[in-house]
Amino acid sequence: MKVLLFLIYGDQRVYHLELTYSILSAWQYLKDDPEDIRIVLAADEANQRPDLPVDALLLSPQMMADWSMRGTYHHAIKLHVMHHALQKYAAPVAMIDSDTVFMGHPKHLFERFGPERALMHACEGPLENSAEWPEWKALIQNCGGRVAGRPMSSQTIMHNAGVYGLMPEHASLMQTAVAILEDLRKHGSVFTAEQLAGSVALHDVLEIAECRDLIEHYWHGPRAYFHYQMGQMFHGVREGGGVADMNMRLPTLQRHIPSRPAHQVVARLKRLQRRAPSEYEFAYRAYLGARSTRLSDPELANVWALTALNMLTWGMPDGKLLLHTIQTDFALFSPARLHEQNWMTVPLQKRWAAFWVEAEKGL
């Protein structure tokens, strides 16, 4: 037997949308070719999913409290659940994050790890290449360059933890990862501490293989549009229920929102007018998409508005355009009119407001 393990907790239905799609994307292969693979869902009582082709691994309230560092860092639960499953099933376990899509048969995951090799999603390189490097640098200084008795530096390698694959004889490595994580959390609060702890613990003893060719981990990029499409597919899940047919034909997720040709032309002209980089053209096209769908499809408009914000936040070179110019072009989202956008979710309005505040500081 081999175990394909998923985990879900909390009360956000969007995570159930992700979970549903990921499990069904694996089930498309397993239903006709099971390969002795058992899908297991670790969840508390409130998050059980009898509508999916899974066996339940029930997590008690005490487990959830203890394993989340008393509610201070929920990502720690992953390491504990992986350890628990390896001990309970005494079988190879591949643990998969919910924001994933299977691009090949799950059996190939289990071919990637064994007695001398672990599996994670992908190598992200040394910490100094991380977007969180300033936080990691401060943590390294705080801990004196040693965590749980191990050296830690700018060259410490981190792997993405969207996937963990281990043999049962290596279950104790998850306890090692927990110890590393606890020490990391004493010296800082970097969001990705769990995956660094897992990376370091596994790399101490084993080679680490990758599986980005088998699993898409969409923790960034098209995630908002994926959520929109999943909501259209799984109406019942979004409303708190389940899927009607686990053997349904699973539509392929589209990465890009269809854009009107006229919007593409107008956005291109806007870029030329402003002598702006291509990222500005994409952001403005997203703004036009939000403006045109805000009344007919507010949910899609929010996806467009988030896309525009992300592109302006992370895609634009600093100092390329005056703040007044951006506020003029993105008028509906400007500080003067943001409060009028009743179709926009409150969290997204807050993010736009924060963007303008940070942009003002940068002047």
C-alpha positions as semicolon CSV with decimal commas, in nm:
position;residue;x (nm);y (nm);z (nm)
1;M;0,000;0,000;0,000
2;K;0,100;0,360;-0,067
3;V;-0,067;0,668;0,083
4;L;-0,149;0,988;-0,103
5;L;-0,209;1,227;0,186
6;F;-0,399;1,557;0,191
7;L;-0,463;1,795;0,478
8;I;-0,729;2,058;0,535
9;Y;-0,828;2,271;0,834
10;G;-0,997;2,603;0,907
11;D;-1,320;2,746;0,770
12;Q;-1,222;2,890;0,430
13;R;-1,431;2,727;0,157
14;V;-1,182;2,833;-0,109
15;Y;-0,942;2,574;0,031
16;H;-1,211;2,310;-0,016
17;L;-1,236;2,416;-0,380
18;E;-0,861;2,364;-0,417
19;L;-0,874;2,033;-0,232
20;T;-1,159;1,907;-0,447
21;Y;-0,983;1,984;-0,772
22;S;-0,651;1,840;-0,658
23;I;-0,798;1,514;-0,532
24;L;-1,016;1,470;-0,841
25;S;-0,718;1,545;-1,067
26;A;-0,541;1,251;-0,898
27;W;-0,858;1,039;-0,908
28;Q;-0,878;1,078;-1,286
29;Y;-0,575;0,847;-1,299
30;L;-0,639;0,628;-0,996
31;K;-0,999;0,527;-1,062
32;D;-0,896;0,305;-1,354
33;D;-0,540;0,229;-1,242
34;P;-0,524;0,236;-0,861
35;E;-0,170;0,098;-0,825
36;D;-0,243;0,013;-0,459
37;I;-0,256;0,386;-0,378
38;R;-0,494;0,499;-0,104
39;I;-0,604;0,863;-0,087
40;V;-0,624;0,981;0,274
41;L;-0,764;1,313;0,395
42;A;-0,642;1,438;0,732
43;A;-0,900;1,678;0,873
44;D;-1,091;1,771;1,184
45;E;-1,458;1,677;1,220
46;A;-1,583;1,998;1,055
47;N;-1,381;1,942;0,739
48;Q;-1,459;1,580;0,655
49;R;-1,536;1,512;0,287
50;P;-1,736;1,188;0,240
51;D;-1,822;1,303;-0,114
52;L;-1,461;1,251;-0,227
53;P;-1,277;0,921;-0,289
54;V;-1,080;0,944;0,036
55;D;-1,030;0,761;0,362
56;A;-1,061;0,984;0,666
57;L;-0,775;1,047;0,907
58;L;-0,952;1,231;1,187
59;L;-0,762;1,504;1,371
60;S;-0,885;1,584;1,720
61;P;-0,913;1,939;1,857
62;Q;-0,623;1,861;2,090
63;M;-0,405;1,749;1,798
64;M;-0,486;2,066;1,605
65;A;-0,404;2,286;1,903
66;D;-0,081;2,110;1,992
67;W;0,042;2,071;1,634
68;S;-0,024;2,436;1,539
69;M;0,201;2,564;1,819
70;R;-0,112;2,651;2,014
71;G;-0,258;2,830;1,715
72;T;0,042;3,054;1,651
73;Y;0,168;2,883;1,331
74;H;-0,072;2,655;1,149
75;H;0,176;2,540;0,885
76;A;0,347;2,337;1,156
77;I;0,050;2,097;1,140
78;K;0,185;1,958;0,811
79;L;0,499;1,819;0,971
80;H;0,305;1,655;1,255
81;V;0,042;1,507;1,022
82;M;0,313;1,364;0,794
83;H;0,481;1,201;1,095
84;H;0,146;1,070;1,223
85;A;0,054;0,917;0,885
86;L;0,394;0,751;0,837
87;Q;0,357;0,584;1,177
88;K;-0,011;0,494;1,141
89;Y;0,005;0,339;0,794
90;A;0,365;0,209;0,800
91;A;0,377;0,272;0,427
92;P;0,527;0,523;0,183
93;V;0,345;0,856;0,213
94;A;0,330;1,140;-0,040
95;M;0,172;1,447;0,119
96;I;0,028;1,702;-0,123
97;D;-0,081;2,062;-0,063
98;S;-0,435;2,146;-0,172
99;D;-0,328;2,417;-0,422
100;T;-0,201;2,159;-0,668
101;V;-0,294;1,985;-0,991
102;F;-0,177;1,637;-1,093
103;M;-0,023;1,638;-1,439
104;G;0,060;1,266;-1,434
105;H;-0,034;0,945;-1,255
106;P;0,034;0,964;-0,879
107;K;0,225;0,634;-0,900
108;H;0,516;0,828;-1,050
109;L;0,553;1,027;-0,727
110;F;0,628;0,708;-0,538
111;E;0,894;0,616;-0,794
112;R;1,085;0,933;-0,699
113;F;1,158;0,852;-0,332
114;G;1,284;0,552;-0,139
115;P;1,531;0,434;0,127
116;E;1,796;0,691;0,031
117;R;1,588;0,967;-0,122
118;A;1,306;1,198;-0,007
119;L;1,070;1,398;-0,226
120;M;0,974;1,765;-0,221
121;H;0,810;1,974;-0,490
122;A;1,104;2,179;-0,619
123;C;1,435;2,327;-0,513
124;E;1,406;2,703;-0,458
125;G;1,780;2,753;-0,415
126;P;1,979;2,930;-0,141
127;L;1,803;3,156;0,107
128;E;1,975;3,463;-0,035
129;N;1,772;3,413;-0,355
130;S;1,443;3,406;-0,165
131;A;1,199;3,698;-0,179
132;E;1,204;3,671;0,201
133;W;1,581;3,709;0,223
134;P;1,567;4,027;0,439
135;E;1,364;3,834;0,697
136;W;1,589;3,530;0,677
137;K;1,898;3,748;0,707
138;A;1,762;3,902;1,027
139;L;1,673;3,559;1,165
140;I;2,024;3,425;1,091
141;Q;2,172;3,721;1,276
142;N;1,933;3,666;1,570
143;C;2,025;3,299;1,605
144;G;2,396;3,347;1,555
145;G;2,398;3,136;1,241
146;R;2,288;2,815;1,414
147;V;1,940;2,661;1,439
148;A;1,873;2,347;1,641
149;G;2,247;2,281;1,641
150;R;2,280;2,317;1,264
151;P;2,464;2,589;1,070
152;M;2,240;2,830;0,881
153;S;2,356;3,088;0,630
154;S;2,267;3,269;0,310
155;Q;2,364;2,948;0,127
156;T;2,124;2,719;0,312
157;I;1,906;2,547;0,050
158;M;1,527;2,557;0,071
159;H;1,287;2,331;-0,120
160;N;0,921;2,405;-0,184
161;A;0,706;2,197;0,049
162;G;0,400;2,163;-0,174
163;V;0,494;1,793;-0,172
164;Y;0,661;1,572;0,087
165;G;0,745;1,210;0,007
166;L;0,898;0,975;0,264
167;M;0,933;0,608;0,351
168;P;0,798;0,497;0,691
169;E;1,147;0,429;0,827
170;H;1,216;0,802;0,794
171;A;0,922;0,915;1,005
172;S;1,156;1,051;1,274
173;L;1,285;1,310;1,026
174;M;0,952;1,488;1,064
175;Q;1,016;1,512;1,438
176;T;1,357;1,657;1,355
177;A;1,186;1,908;1,126
178;V;0,950;2,007;1,410
179;A;1,247;2,069;1,640
180;I;1,414;2,286;1,376
181;L;1,090;2,474;1,319
182;E;1,043;2,543;1,688
183;D;1,392;2,690;1,706
184;L;1,334;2,897;1,392
185;R;1,018;3,042;1,543
186;K;1,210;3,149;1,853
187;H;1,425;3,376;1,637
188;G;1,179;3,508;1,377
189;S;0,841;3,467;1,210
190;V;0,925;3,401;0,845
191;F;0,618;3,262;0,665
192;T;0,806;2,976;0,496
193;A;0,974;2,849;0,814
194;E;0,799;2,511;0,785
195;Q;0,939;2,435;0,443
196;L;1,290;2,539;0,544
197;A;1,267;2,316;0,851
198;G;1,153;2,026;0,635
199;S;1,423;2,094;0,376
200;V;1,703;2,101;0,633
201;A;1,582;1,792;0,821
202;L;1,554;1,582;0,506
203;H;1,875;1,710;0,351
204;D;2,067;1,609;0,665
205;V;2,013;1,243;0,584
206;L;1,872;1,198;0,234
207;E;1,893;1,320;-0,120
208;I;1,589;1,528;-0,214
209;A;1,418;1,462;-0,547
210;E;1,176;1,699;-0,722
211;C;0,840;1,650;-0,894
212;R;0,746;1,982;-1,056
213;D;0,685;1,790;-1,381
214;L;0,418;1,575;-1,210
215;I;0,252;1,832;-0,982
216;E;0,164;2,192;-1,057
217;H;0,180;2,396;-0,736
218;Y;-0,002;2,721;-0,814
219;W;0,055;2,902;-0,483
220;H;0,113;3,217;-0,689
221;G;0,040;3,317;-1,049
222;P;-0,308;3,218;-1,171
223;R;-0,444;3,116;-0,830
224;A;-0,727;3,372;-0,818
225;Y;-0,854;3,274;-1,164
226;F;-0,821;2,906;-1,077
227;H;-1,042;2,970;-0,774
228;Y;-1,298;3,143;-0,994
229;Q;-1,311;2,846;-1,233
230;M;-1,334;2,596;-0,949
231;G;-1,623;2,791;-0,804
232;Q;-1,804;2,751;-1,136
233;M;-1,733;2,377;-1,142
234;F;-1,813;2,297;-0,779
235;H;-2,110;2,511;-0,678
236;G;-2,200;2,279;-0,392
237;V;-1,850;2,285;-0,247
238;R;-1,838;2,663;-0,254
239;E;-2,167;2,677;-0,061
240;G;-2,052;2,435;0,207
241;G;-2,146;2,100;0,053
242;G;-1,972;1,850;-0,171
243;V;-1,953;1,726;-0,528
244;A;-2,242;1,531;-0,677
245;D;-2,025;1,293;-0,877
246;M;-1,663;1,214;-0,794
247;N;-1,629;1,057;-1,140
248;M;-1,729;1,376;-1,318
249;R;-1,531;1,491;-1,620
250;L;-1,281;1,737;-1,477
251;P;-1,238;2,048;-1,696
252;T;-0,885;2,173;-1,752
253;L;-0,808;2,493;-1,564
254;Q;-0,727;2,787;-1,789
255;R;-0,434;3,001;-1,678
256;H;-0,534;3,327;-1,845
257;I;-0,861;3,519;-1,824
258;P;-1,004;3,578;-2,172
259;S;-0,957;3,946;-2,258
260;R;-1,160;4,150;-2,502
261;P;-0,964;4,244;-2,816
262;A;-1,063;4,607;-2,766
263;H;-0,913;4,604;-2,418
264;Q;-0,589;4,466;-2,554
265;V;-0,568;4,750;-2,806
266;V;-0,653;5,021;-2,551
267;A;-0,403;4,880;-2,301
268;R;-0,130;4,874;-2,566
269;L;-0,200;5,237;-2,654
270;K;-0,196;5,330;-2,285
271;R;0,148;5,172;-2,246
272;L;0,279;5,363;-2,547
273;Q;0,124;5,687;-2,423
274;R;0,287;5,647;-2,082
275;R;0,612;5,506;-2,222
276;A;0,565;5,234;-1,965
277;P;0,697;4,876;-1,949
278;S;0,491;4,580;-2,071
279;E;0,381;4,503;-1,714
280;Y;0,184;4,826;-1,710
281;E;0,000;4,722;-2,024
282;F;-0,100;4,394;-1,858
283;A;-0,208;4,570;-1,538
284;Y;-0,417;4,821;-1,730
285;R;-0,580;4,545;-1,935
286;A;-0,677;4,378;-1,607
287;Y;-0,819;4,709;-1,484
288;L;-1,032;4,737;-1,796
289;G;-1,151;4,381;-1,740
290;A;-1,255;4,464;-1,384
291;R;-1,429;4,783;-1,491
292;S;-1,630;4,608;-1,761
293;T;-1,740;4,307;-1,550
294;R;-1,798;4,469;-1,212
295;L;-2,176;4,480;-1,259
296;S;-2,234;4,165;-1,466
297;D;-1,989;3,933;-1,286
298;P;-1,848;4,084;-0,964
299;E;-1,660;3,766;-0,879
300;L;-1,466;3,779;-1,205
301;A;-1,416;4,153;-1,162
302;N;-1,243;4,082;-0,833
303;V;-1,008;3,841;-1,009
304;W;-0,925;4,110;-1,264
305;A;-0,877;4,373;-0,992
306;L;-0,644;4,143;-0,796
307;T;-0,447;4,069;-1,114
308;A;-0,401;4,441;-1,178
309;L;-0,288;4,500;-0,821
310;N;-0,041;4,212;-0,824
311;M;0,113;4,332;-1,149
312;L;0,152;4,688;-1,020
313;T;0,291;4,560;-0,688
314;W;0,538;4,298;-0,807
315;G;0,576;4,338;-1,182
316;M;0,647;4,706;-1,225
317;P;1,003;4,841;-1,203
318;D;1,027;5,102;-0,928
319;G;1,007;5,466;-1,021
320;K;0,890;5,418;-1,379
321;L;0,570;5,621;-1,348
322;L;0,446;5,904;-1,132
323;L;0,193;5,803;-0,867
324;H;-0,054;6,062;-0,997
325;T;-0,036;5,904;-1,341
326;I;-0,117;5,558;-1,205
327;Q;-0,405;5,693;-0,998
328;T;-0,544;5,869;-1,304
329;D;-0,528;5,557;-1,519
330;F;-0,668;5,329;-1,246
331;A;-0,928;5,585;-1,144
332;L;-1,190;5,348;-0,997
333;F;-0,930;5,204;-0,762
334;S;-0,771;5,538;-0,668
335;P;-0,791;5,654;-0,304
336;A;-1,063;5,902;-0,399
337;R;-1,297;5,639;-0,545
338;L;-1,198;5,307;-0,391
339;H;-1,476;5,330;-0,130
340;E;-1,737;5,344;-0,410
341;Q;-1,650;4,994;-0,536
342;N;-1,915;4,799;-0,346
343;W;-1,860;4,497;-0,571
344;M;-1,501;4,460;-0,451
345;T;-1,433;4,236;-0,152
346;V;-1,328;4,412;0,167
347;P;-0,987;4,235;0,183
348;L;-0,909;4,342;-0,173
349;Q;-1,015;4,701;-0,103
350;K;-0,778;4,700;0,194
351;R;-0,496;4,570;-0,025
352;W;-0,552;4,845;-0,282
353;A;-0,560;5,106;-0,002
354;A;-0,233;4,967;0,137
355;F;-0,079;4,975;-0,210
356;W;-0,147;5,348;-0,244
357;V;-0,005;5,416;0,103
358;E;0,315;5,227;0,022
359;A;0,339;5,394;-0,319
360;E;0,311;5,735;-0,151
361;K;0,597;5,644;0,086
362;G;0,813;5,553;-0,212
363;L;0,794;5,898;-0,365
